[in-house]
mmCIF file with all atom_site columns, C-alpha atoms in Angstrom:
data_model
loop_
_atom_site.group_PDB
_atom_site.id
_atom_site.type_symbol
_atom_site.label_atom_id
_atom_site.label_alt_id
_atom_site.label_comp_id
_atom_site.label_asym_id
_atom_site.label_entity_id
_atom_site.label_seq_id
_atom_site.pdbx_PDB_ins_code
_atom_site.Cartn_x
_atom_site.Cartn_y
_atom_site.Cartn_z
_atom_site.occupancy
_atom_site.B_iso_or_equiv
_atom_site.pdbx_formal_charge
_atom_site.auth_seq_id
_atom_site.auth_comp_id
_atom_site.auth_asym_id
_atom_site.auth_atom_id
_atom_site.pdbx_PDB_model_num
ATOM 1   C CA . MET A 1 1   ? 261.964 36.042  213.072 1.00 0.00 ? 1   MET A CA 1
ATOM 2   C CA . ILE A 1 2   ? 261.027 37.365  216.019 1.00 0.00 ? 2   ILE A CA 1
ATOM 3   C CA . ALA A 1 3   ? 261.602 41.225  214.835 1.00 0.00 ? 3   ALA A CA 1
ATOM 4   C CA . VAL A 1 4   ? 259.974 40.465  211.342 1.00 0.00 ? 4   VAL A CA 1
ATOM 5   C CA . VAL A 1 5   ? 256.377 39.044  213.874 1.00 0.00 ? 5   VAL A CA 1
ATOM 6   C CA . VAL A 1 6   ? 257.269 42.334  215.969 1.00 0.00 ? 6   VAL A CA 1
ATOM 7   C CA . THR A 1 7   ? 257.406 45.228  213.160 1.00 0.00 ? 7   THR A CA 1
ATOM 8   C CA . ILE A 1 8   ? 254.137 43.056  211.298 1.00 0.00 ? 8   ILE A CA 1
ATOM 9   C CA . GLY A 1 9   ? 252.562 43.527  214.772 1.00 0.00 ? 9   GLY A CA 1
ATOM 10  C CA . LEU A 1 10  ? 253.784 46.724  216.111 1.00 0.00 ? 10  LEU A CA 1
ATOM 11  C CA . ALA A 1 11  ? 252.458 48.263  212.135 1.00 0.00 ? 11  ALA A CA 1
ATOM 12  C CA . PHE A 1 12  ? 248.871 46.701  212.968 1.00 0.00 ? 12  PHE A CA 1
ATOM 13  C CA . VAL A 1 13  ? 248.183 47.737  216.071 1.00 0.00 ? 13  VAL A CA 1
ATOM 14  C CA . GLY A 1 14  ? 248.913 51.283  214.758 1.00 0.00 ? 14  GLY A CA 1
ATOM 15  C CA . TYR A 1 15  ? 246.649 51.323  211.383 1.00 0.00 ? 15  TYR A CA 1
ATOM 16  C CA . VAL A 1 16  ? 243.852 50.120  214.483 1.00 0.00 ? 16  VAL A CA 1
ATOM 17  C CA . VAL A 1 17  ? 244.656 52.836  216.702 1.00 0.00 ? 17  VAL A CA 1
ATOM 18  C CA . THR A 1 18  ? 245.286 55.094  213.245 1.00 0.00 ? 18  THR A CA 1
ATOM 19  C CA . TYR A 1 19  ? 241.069 53.596  212.199 1.00 0.00 ? 19  TYR A CA 1
ATOM 20  C CA . PHE A 1 20  ? 239.471 54.109  215.372 1.00 0.00 ? 20  PHE A CA 1
ATOM 21  C CA . ASN A 1 21  ? 241.302 57.502  216.476 1.00 0.00 ? 21  ASN A CA 1
ATOM 22  C CA . GLY A 1 22  ? 240.127 58.450  212.776 1.00 0.00 ? 22  GLY A CA 1
ATOM 23  C CA . LEU A 1 23  ? 236.867 56.466  213.795 1.00 0.00 ? 23  LEU A CA 1
ATOM 24  C CA . ARG A 1 24  ? 236.307 58.669  217.115 1.00 0.00 ? 24  ARG A CA 1
ATOM 25  C CA . LEU A 1 25  ? 237.301 62.455  215.130 1.00 0.00 ? 25  LEU A CA 1
ATOM 26  C CA . SER A 1 26  ? 234.926 61.642  212.167 1.00 0.00 ? 26  SER A CA 1
ATOM 27  C CA . GLN A 1 27  ? 231.674 61.049  214.771 1.00 0.00 ? 27  GLN A CA 1
ATOM 28  C CA . ARG A 1 28  ? 232.632 64.197  216.747 1.00 0.00 ? 28  ARG A CA 1
ATOM 29  C CA . GLN A 1 29  ? 232.918 66.155  213.606 1.00 0.00 ? 29  GLN A CA 1
ATOM 30  C CA . GLU A 1 30  ? 229.619 64.773  212.208 1.00 0.00 ? 30  GLU A CA 1
ATOM 31  C CA . ARG A 1 31  ? 228.299 65.874  216.036 1.00 0.00 ? 31  ARG A CA 1
ATOM 32  C CA . LEU A 1 32  ? 229.755 69.597  215.615 1.00 0.00 ? 32  LEU A CA 1
ATOM 33  C CA . ALA A 1 33  ? 227.639 69.531  212.293 1.00 0.00 ? 33  ALA A CA 1
ATOM 34  C CA . ARG A 1 34  ? 224.853 68.401  213.967 1.00 0.00 ? 34  ARG A CA 1
ATOM 35  C CA . VAL A 1 35  ? 224.525 70.601  216.626 1.00 0.00 ? 35  VAL A CA 1
ATOM 36  C CA . ASN A 1 36  ? 225.904 73.465  214.342 1.00 0.00 ? 36  ASN A CA 1
ATOM 37  C CA . ARG A 1 37  ? 223.120 72.746  212.388 1.00 0.00 ? 37  ARG A CA 1
ATOM 38  C CA . GLN A 1 38  ? 220.331 72.347  215.274 1.00 0.00 ? 38  GLN A CA 1
ATOM 39  C CA . LEU A 1 39  ? 221.861 76.103  216.384 1.00 0.00 ? 39  LEU A CA 1
ATOM 40  C CA . SER A 1 40  ? 221.964 77.876  213.297 1.00 0.00 ? 40  SER A CA 1
ATOM 41  C CA . ASP A 1 41  ? 218.506 76.045  211.692 1.00 0.00 ? 41  ASP A CA 1
ATOM 42  C CA . PHE A 1 42  ? 216.088 75.380  215.012 1.00 0.00 ? 42  PHE A CA 1
ATOM 43  C CA . TYR A 1 43  ? 217.095 75.958  218.476 1.00 0.00 ? 43  TYR A CA 1
ATOM 44  C CA . GLY A 1 44  ? 218.880 80.276  217.077 1.00 0.00 ? 44  GLY A CA 1
ATOM 45  C CA . PRO A 1 45  ? 215.733 81.236  215.713 1.00 0.00 ? 45  PRO A CA 1
ATOM 46  C CA . LEU A 1 46  ? 213.489 79.886  217.952 1.00 0.00 ? 46  LEU A CA 1
ATOM 47  C CA . PHE A 1 47  ? 214.827 81.443  220.672 1.00 0.00 ? 47  PHE A CA 1
ATOM 48  C CA . ALA A 1 48  ? 215.103 84.970  219.406 1.00 0.00 ? 48  ALA A CA 1
ATOM 49  C CA . LEU A 1 49  ? 211.984 84.853  218.514 1.00 0.00 ? 49  LEU A CA 1
ATOM 50  C CA . THR A 1 50  ? 210.564 83.590  221.716 1.00 0.00 ? 50  THR A CA 1
ATOM 51  C CA . GLU A 1 51  ? 212.363 86.474  222.984 1.00 0.00 ? 51  GLU A CA 1
ATOM 52  C CA . ALA A 1 52  ? 211.251 88.432  220.596 1.00 0.00 ? 52  ALA A CA 1
ATOM 53  C CA . ASN A 1 53  ? 207.850 87.970  220.886 1.00 0.00 ? 53  ASN A CA 1
ATOM 54  C CA . THR A 1 54  ? 208.051 87.478  225.015 1.00 0.00 ? 54  THR A CA 1
ATOM 55  C CA . ARG A 1 55  ? 209.125 91.402  224.813 1.00 0.00 ? 55  ARG A CA 1
ATOM 56  C CA . THR A 1 56  ? 206.450 92.980  222.342 1.00 0.00 ? 56  THR A CA 1
ATOM 57  C CA . PHE A 1 57  ? 204.130 91.362  223.686 1.00 0.00 ? 57  PHE A CA 1
ATOM 58  C CA . GLY A 1 58  ? 205.028 92.467  227.836 1.00 0.00 ? 58  GLY A CA 1
ATOM 59  C CA . ALA A 1 59  ? 205.433 96.164  225.827 1.00 0.00 ? 59  ALA A CA 1
ATOM 60  C CA . PHE A 1 60  ? 202.078 95.773  224.212 1.00 0.00 ? 60  PHE A CA 1
ATOM 61  C CA . ARG A 1 61  ? 200.917 94.551  227.857 1.00 0.00 ? 61  ARG A CA 1
ATOM 62  C CA . GLN A 1 62  ? 202.618 98.012  229.050 1.00 0.00 ? 62  GLN A CA 1
ATOM 63  C CA . ARG A 1 63  ? 201.150 100.176 226.588 1.00 0.00 ? 63  ARG A CA 1
ATOM 64  C CA . HIS A 1 64  ? 197.821 99.429  227.241 1.00 0.00 ? 64  HIS A CA 1
ATOM 65  C CA . ALA A 1 65  ? 197.561 97.893  230.169 1.00 0.00 ? 65  ALA A CA 1
ATOM 66  C CA . ARG A 1 66  ? 193.481 98.512  231.694 1.00 0.00 ? 66  ARG A CA 1
ATOM 67  C CA . PRO A 1 67  ? 194.023 100.185 235.836 1.00 0.00 ? 67  PRO A CA 1
ATOM 68  C CA . GLY A 1 68  ? 196.282 97.674  237.564 1.00 0.00 ? 68  GLY A CA 1
ATOM 69  C CA . GLY A 1 69  ? 197.939 96.712  235.157 1.00 0.00 ? 69  GLY A CA 1
ATOM 70  C CA . THR A 1 70  ? 195.518 93.994  234.202 1.00 0.00 ? 70  THR A CA 1
ATOM 71  C CA . SER A 1 71  ? 195.103 92.585  230.003 1.00 0.00 ? 71  SER A CA 1
ATOM 72  C CA . PRO A 1 72  ? 190.842 93.943  228.120 1.00 0.00 ? 72  PRO A CA 1
ATOM 73  C CA . PHE A 1 73  ? 190.344 90.029  228.140 1.00 0.00 ? 73  PHE A CA 1
ATOM 74  C CA . THR A 1 74  ? 190.643 89.237  231.640 1.00 0.00 ? 74  THR A CA 1
ATOM 75  C CA . HIS A 1 75  ? 188.939 92.195  232.842 1.00 0.00 ? 75  HIS A CA 1
ATOM 76  C CA . GLY A 1 76  ? 185.491 91.136  234.422 1.00 0.00 ? 76  GLY A CA 1
ATOM 77  C CA . THR A 1 77  ? 184.385 94.540  232.238 1.00 0.00 ? 77  THR A CA 1
ATOM 78  C CA . PRO A 1 78  ? 184.825 93.375  227.824 1.00 0.00 ? 78  PRO A CA 1
ATOM 79  C CA . PRO A 1 79  ? 186.916 95.160  225.790 1.00 0.00 ? 79  PRO A CA 1
ATOM 80  C CA . THR A 1 80  ? 186.451 97.805  224.423 1.00 0.00 ? 80  THR A CA 1
ATOM 81  C CA . PRO A 1 81  ? 185.842 98.761  220.920 1.00 0.00 ? 81  PRO A CA 1
ATOM 82  C CA . GLU A 1 82  ? 188.966 100.670 220.111 1.00 0.00 ? 82  GLU A CA 1
ATOM 83  C CA . GLU A 1 83  ? 191.056 98.795  222.104 1.00 0.00 ? 83  GLU A CA 1
ATOM 84  C CA . LEU A 1 84  ? 190.127 95.379  220.256 1.00 0.00 ? 84  LEU A CA 1
ATOM 85  C CA . SER A 1 85  ? 190.748 97.794  216.939 1.00 0.00 ? 85  SER A CA 1
ATOM 86  C CA . GLU A 1 86  ? 193.913 97.961  218.322 1.00 0.00 ? 86  GLU A CA 1
ATOM 87  C CA . TRP A 1 87  ? 194.776 94.108  219.382 1.00 0.00 ? 87  TRP A CA 1
ATOM 88  C CA . ARG A 1 88  ? 193.587 93.683  215.555 1.00 0.00 ? 88  ARG A CA 1
ATOM 89  C CA . LEU A 1 89  ? 196.683 95.488  214.807 1.00 0.00 ? 89  LEU A CA 1
ATOM 90  C CA . TRP A 1 90  ? 198.784 94.318  217.052 1.00 0.00 ? 90  TRP A CA 1
ATOM 91  C CA . VAL A 1 91  ? 198.693 90.888  215.902 1.00 0.00 ? 91  VAL A CA 1
ATOM 92  C CA . THR A 1 92  ? 198.421 91.196  212.069 1.00 0.00 ? 92  THR A CA 1
ATOM 93  C CA . THR A 1 93  ? 201.370 93.000  211.936 1.00 0.00 ? 93  THR A CA 1
ATOM 94  C CA . VAL A 1 94  ? 203.401 91.831  214.816 1.00 0.00 ? 94  VAL A CA 1
ATOM 95  C CA . PHE A 1 95  ? 202.589 88.666  216.926 1.00 0.00 ? 95  PHE A CA 1
ATOM 96  C CA . LEU A 1 96  ? 201.014 86.325  213.883 1.00 0.00 ? 96  LEU A CA 1
ATOM 97  C CA . PRO A 1 97  ? 204.277 86.657  212.249 1.00 0.00 ? 97  PRO A CA 1
ATOM 98  C CA . ASN A 1 98  ? 206.333 86.390  214.878 1.00 0.00 ? 98  ASN A CA 1
ATOM 99  C CA . ILE A 1 99  ? 203.899 82.880  215.944 1.00 0.00 ? 99  ILE A CA 1
ATOM 100 C CA . GLN A 1 100 ? 203.670 81.906  212.386 1.00 0.00 ? 100 GLN A CA 1
ATOM 101 C CA . ALA A 1 101 ? 208.216 82.185  212.021 1.00 0.00 ? 101 ALA A CA 1
ATOM 102 C CA . MET A 1 102 ? 207.624 79.876  215.034 1.00 0.00 ? 102 MET A CA 1
ATOM 103 C CA . ARG A 1 103 ? 205.329 77.473  213.788 1.00 0.00 ? 103 ARG A CA 1
ATOM 104 C CA . ASP A 1 104 ? 207.603 76.832  210.735 1.00 0.00 ? 104 ASP A CA 1
ATOM 105 C CA . LEU A 1 105 ? 210.337 76.041  212.618 1.00 0.00 ? 105 LEU A CA 1
ATOM 106 C CA . VAL A 1 106 ? 208.864 73.549  214.003 1.00 0.00 ? 106 VAL A CA 1
ATOM 107 C CA . ILE A 1 107 ? 207.610 72.557  210.739 1.00 0.00 ? 107 ILE A CA 1
ATOM 108 C CA . ASP A 1 108 ? 210.481 72.919  208.310 1.00 0.00 ? 108 ASP A CA 1
ATOM 109 C CA . HIS A 1 109 ? 213.763 71.254  211.054 1.00 0.00 ? 109 HIS A CA 1
ATOM 110 C CA . ALA A 1 110 ? 211.711 69.005  213.378 1.00 0.00 ? 110 ALA A CA 1
ATOM 111 C CA . ASP A 1 111 ? 214.430 66.424  212.649 1.00 0.00 ? 111 ASP A CA 1
ATOM 112 C CA . LEU A 1 112 ? 216.577 67.991  214.287 1.00 0.00 ? 112 LEU A CA 1
ATOM 113 C CA . LEU A 1 113 ? 215.034 68.046  217.326 1.00 0.00 ? 113 LEU A CA 1
ATOM 114 C CA . ASN A 1 114 ? 216.774 66.786  220.462 1.00 0.00 ? 114 ASN A CA 1
ATOM 115 C CA . GLU A 1 115 ? 213.563 65.073  221.425 1.00 0.00 ? 115 GLU A CA 1
ATOM 116 C CA . PRO A 1 116 ? 213.387 61.312  219.921 1.00 0.00 ? 116 PRO A CA 1
ATOM 117 C CA . GLU A 1 117 ? 209.493 62.312  219.392 1.00 0.00 ? 117 GLU A CA 1
ATOM 118 C CA . MET A 1 118 ? 207.558 65.943  218.956 1.00 0.00 ? 118 MET A CA 1
ATOM 119 C CA . PRO A 1 119 ? 207.005 67.877  222.710 1.00 0.00 ? 119 PRO A CA 1
ATOM 120 C CA . PRO A 1 120 ? 203.290 68.116  222.585 1.00 0.00 ? 120 PRO A CA 1
ATOM 121 C CA . LEU A 1 121 ? 204.486 72.121  223.601 1.00 0.00 ? 121 LEU A CA 1
ATOM 122 C CA . LEU A 1 122 ? 205.323 71.681  220.722 1.00 0.00 ? 122 LEU A CA 1
ATOM 123 C CA . LEU A 1 123 ? 202.186 70.527  218.584 1.00 0.00 ? 123 LEU A CA 1
ATOM 124 C CA . GLN A 1 124 ? 200.578 73.202  221.134 1.00 0.00 ? 124 GLN A CA 1
ATOM 125 C CA . LEU A 1 125 ? 202.419 76.569  219.199 1.00 0.00 ? 125 LEU A CA 1
ATOM 126 C CA . CYS A 1 126 ? 201.314 75.069  216.045 1.00 0.00 ? 126 CYS A CA 1
ATOM 127 C CA . ALA A 1 127 ? 197.915 74.053  216.749 1.00 0.00 ? 127 ALA A CA 1
ATOM 128 C CA . HIS A 1 128 ? 197.476 78.235  218.042 1.00 0.00 ? 128 HIS A CA 1
ATOM 129 C CA . VAL A 1 129 ? 199.546 79.714  215.096 1.00 0.00 ? 129 VAL A CA 1
ATOM 130 C CA . SER A 1 130 ? 196.439 77.599  212.854 1.00 0.00 ? 130 SER A CA 1
ATOM 131 C CA . GLY A 1 131 ? 193.541 79.463  215.534 1.00 0.00 ? 131 GLY A CA 1
ATOM 132 C CA . TYR A 1 132 ? 194.594 82.514  215.528 1.00 0.00 ? 132 TYR A CA 1
ATOM 133 C CA . GLU A 1 133 ? 194.651 82.280  211.344 1.00 0.00 ? 133 GLU A CA 1
ATOM 134 C CA . ILE A 1 134 ? 191.467 81.499  211.309 1.00 0.00 ? 134 ILE A CA 1
ATOM 135 C CA . THR A 1 135 ? 190.402 84.351  213.323 1.00 0.00 ? 135 THR A CA 1
ATOM 136 C CA . ALA A 1 136 ? 192.311 86.843  211.226 1.00 0.00 ? 136 ALA A CA 1
ATOM 137 C CA . ALA A 1 137 ? 191.121 85.724  208.049 1.00 0.00 ? 137 ALA A CA 1
ATOM 138 C CA . ARG A 1 138 ? 187.254 86.117  210.029 1.00 0.00 ? 138 ARG A CA 1
ATOM 139 C CA . TRP A 1 139 ? 188.860 90.281  210.763 1.00 0.00 ? 139 TRP A CA 1
ATOM 140 C CA . ALA A 1 140 ? 190.068 90.140  207.087 1.00 0.00 ? 140 ALA A CA 1
ATOM 141 C CA . GLN A 1 141 ? 186.272 89.151  205.942 1.00 0.00 ? 141 GLN A CA 1
ATOM 142 C CA . GLY A 1 142 ? 185.153 92.100  208.719 1.00 0.00 ? 142 GLY A CA 1
ATOM 143 C CA . ASN A 1 143 ? 184.149 89.306  211.351 1.00 0.00 ? 143 ASN A CA 1
ATOM 144 C CA . HIS A 1 144 ? 185.114 90.504  214.843 1.00 0.00 ? 144 HIS A CA 1
ATOM 145 C CA . ASP A 1 145 ? 183.563 88.465  217.157 1.00 0.00 ? 145 ASP A CA 1
ATOM 146 C CA . GLN A 1 146 ? 186.062 86.522  217.507 1.00 0.00 ? 146 GLN A CA 1
ATOM 147 C CA . HIS A 1 147 ? 189.844 87.726  218.917 1.00 0.00 ? 147 HIS A CA 1
ATOM 148 C CA . LEU A 1 148 ? 192.093 84.625  220.459 1.00 0.00 ? 148 LEU A CA 1
ATOM 149 C CA . SER A 1 149 ? 193.136 81.661  219.381 1.00 0.00 ? 149 SER A CA 1
ATOM 150 C CA . VAL A 1 150 ? 190.855 78.974  220.013 1.00 0.00 ? 150 VAL A CA 1
ATOM 151 C CA . VAL A 1 151 ? 194.175 76.898  221.764 1.00 0.00 ? 151 VAL A CA 1
ATOM 152 C CA . PRO A 1 152 ? 196.252 79.297  224.414 1.00 0.00 ? 152 PRO A CA 1
ATOM 153 C CA . PHE A 1 153 ? 199.655 80.044  223.810 1.00 0.00 ? 153 PHE A CA 1
ATOM 154 C CA . PRO A 1 154 ? 202.664 78.361  225.947 1.00 0.00 ? 154 PRO A CA 1
ATOM 155 C CA . SER A 1 155 ? 204.433 81.356  225.829 1.00 0.00 ? 155 SER A CA 1
ATOM 156 C CA . GLU A 1 156 ? 206.504 80.902  229.340 1.00 0.00 ? 156 GLU A CA 1
ATOM 157 C CA . GLU A 1 157 ? 206.702 77.471  228.132 1.00 0.00 ? 157 GLU A CA 1
ATOM 158 C CA . LEU A 1 158 ? 208.093 77.411  224.754 1.00 0.00 ? 158 LEU A CA 1
ATOM 159 C CA . ALA A 1 159 ? 210.004 80.584  226.280 1.00 0.00 ? 159 ALA A CA 1
ATOM 160 C CA . ALA A 1 160 ? 212.232 78.014  228.166 1.00 0.00 ? 160 ALA A CA 1
ATOM 161 C CA . TYR A 1 161 ? 212.148 75.031  225.817 1.00 0.00 ? 161 TYR A CA 1
ATOM 162 C CA . ALA A 1 162 ? 214.121 77.034  223.170 1.00 0.00 ? 162 ALA A CA 1
ATOM 163 C CA . LYS A 1 163 ? 216.266 78.722  226.078 1.00 0.00 ? 163 LYS A CA 1
ATOM 164 C CA . GLN A 1 164 ? 217.363 75.456  227.602 1.00 0.00 ? 164 GLN A CA 1
ATOM 165 C CA . GLY A 1 165 ? 217.901 74.009  223.867 1.00 0.00 ? 165 GLY A CA 1
ATOM 166 C CA . PHE A 1 166 ? 219.707 76.617  223.446 1.00 0.00 ? 166 PHE A CA 1
ATOM 167 C CA . SER A 1 167 ? 222.049 76.882  226.298 1.00 0.00 ? 167 SER A CA 1
ATOM 168 C CA . ALA A 1 168 ? 222.626 73.323  225.883 1.00 0.00 ? 168 ALA A CA 1
ATOM 169 C CA . LEU A 1 169 ? 223.605 72.673  222.558 1.00 0.00 ? 169 LEU A CA 1
ATOM 170 C CA . LYS A 1 170 ? 226.539 76.190  222.753 1.00 0.00 ? 170 LYS A CA 1
ATOM 171 C CA . LYS A 1 171 ? 227.777 74.180  225.739 1.00 0.00 ? 171 LYS A CA 1
ATOM 172 C CA . GLU A 1 172 ? 227.423 70.938  223.505 1.00 0.00 ? 172 GLU A CA 1
ATOM 173 C CA . GLN A 1 173 ? 229.457 72.777  220.625 1.00 0.00 ? 173 GLN A CA 1
ATOM 174 C CA . ALA A 1 174 ? 231.962 74.276  223.124 1.00 0.00 ? 174 ALA A CA 1
ATOM 175 C CA . ARG A 1 175 ? 232.850 71.335  224.360 1.00 0.00 ? 175 ARG A CA 1
ATOM 176 C CA . LEU A 1 176 ? 233.455 69.658  220.588 1.00 0.00 ? 176 LEU A CA 1
ATOM 177 C CA . LEU A 1 177 ? 235.520 72.190  220.164 1.00 0.00 ? 177 LEU A CA 1
ATOM 178 C CA . GLY A 1 178 ? 237.437 71.649  222.732 1.00 0.00 ? 178 GLY A CA 1
ATOM 179 C CA . ARG A 1 179 ? 236.611 74.960  224.770 1.00 0.00 ? 179 ARG A CA 1
ATOM 180 C CA . ARG A 1 180 ? 235.728 75.200  228.968 1.00 0.00 ? 180 ARG A CA 1
ATOM 181 C CA . GLN A 1 181 ? 233.013 76.762  229.789 1.00 0.00 ? 181 GLN A CA 1
ATOM 182 C CA . GLY A 1 182 ? 233.616 80.770  230.134 1.00 0.00 ? 182 GLY A CA 1
ATOM 183 C CA . SER A 1 183 ? 236.064 81.094  227.889 1.00 0.00 ? 183 SER A CA 1
#
């Protein structure tokens, strides 16, 4: 009789251990799938777009800077018609499509955010894009009175946010895959 009870007890304990181990593995797989989606559908593209935008804007500033490296928009002398024309060209062909892609990531993949609420800097990004869209629409109508968005671009904050989110998720991905740091 004792052998039967011990056998049943061990079988039950084995079942419980197997159940909880399976549950833990399933949760780990679900977490890994979410991290992979966050990296491929939001933080990875956002990081790439912010890096590309930062580097392209840096190249624009270097190429079109006034003496002393200042921007035509922060200098005491207003921008020349040539400077404004060049700015409109860069905004409509490079910067606006890039920031629109960033905004679309935020809107289309908000479910992949690490935070429980929408970070204010991402809302500022969306508002900045809307501000430039109306400015570009005015340019298309021939109205060149305005040349900047009504909302400033959170360049440094956004770049830091994208880099930090991407890096943290890559570390989490490596941990979930059982890899050591630096491997």
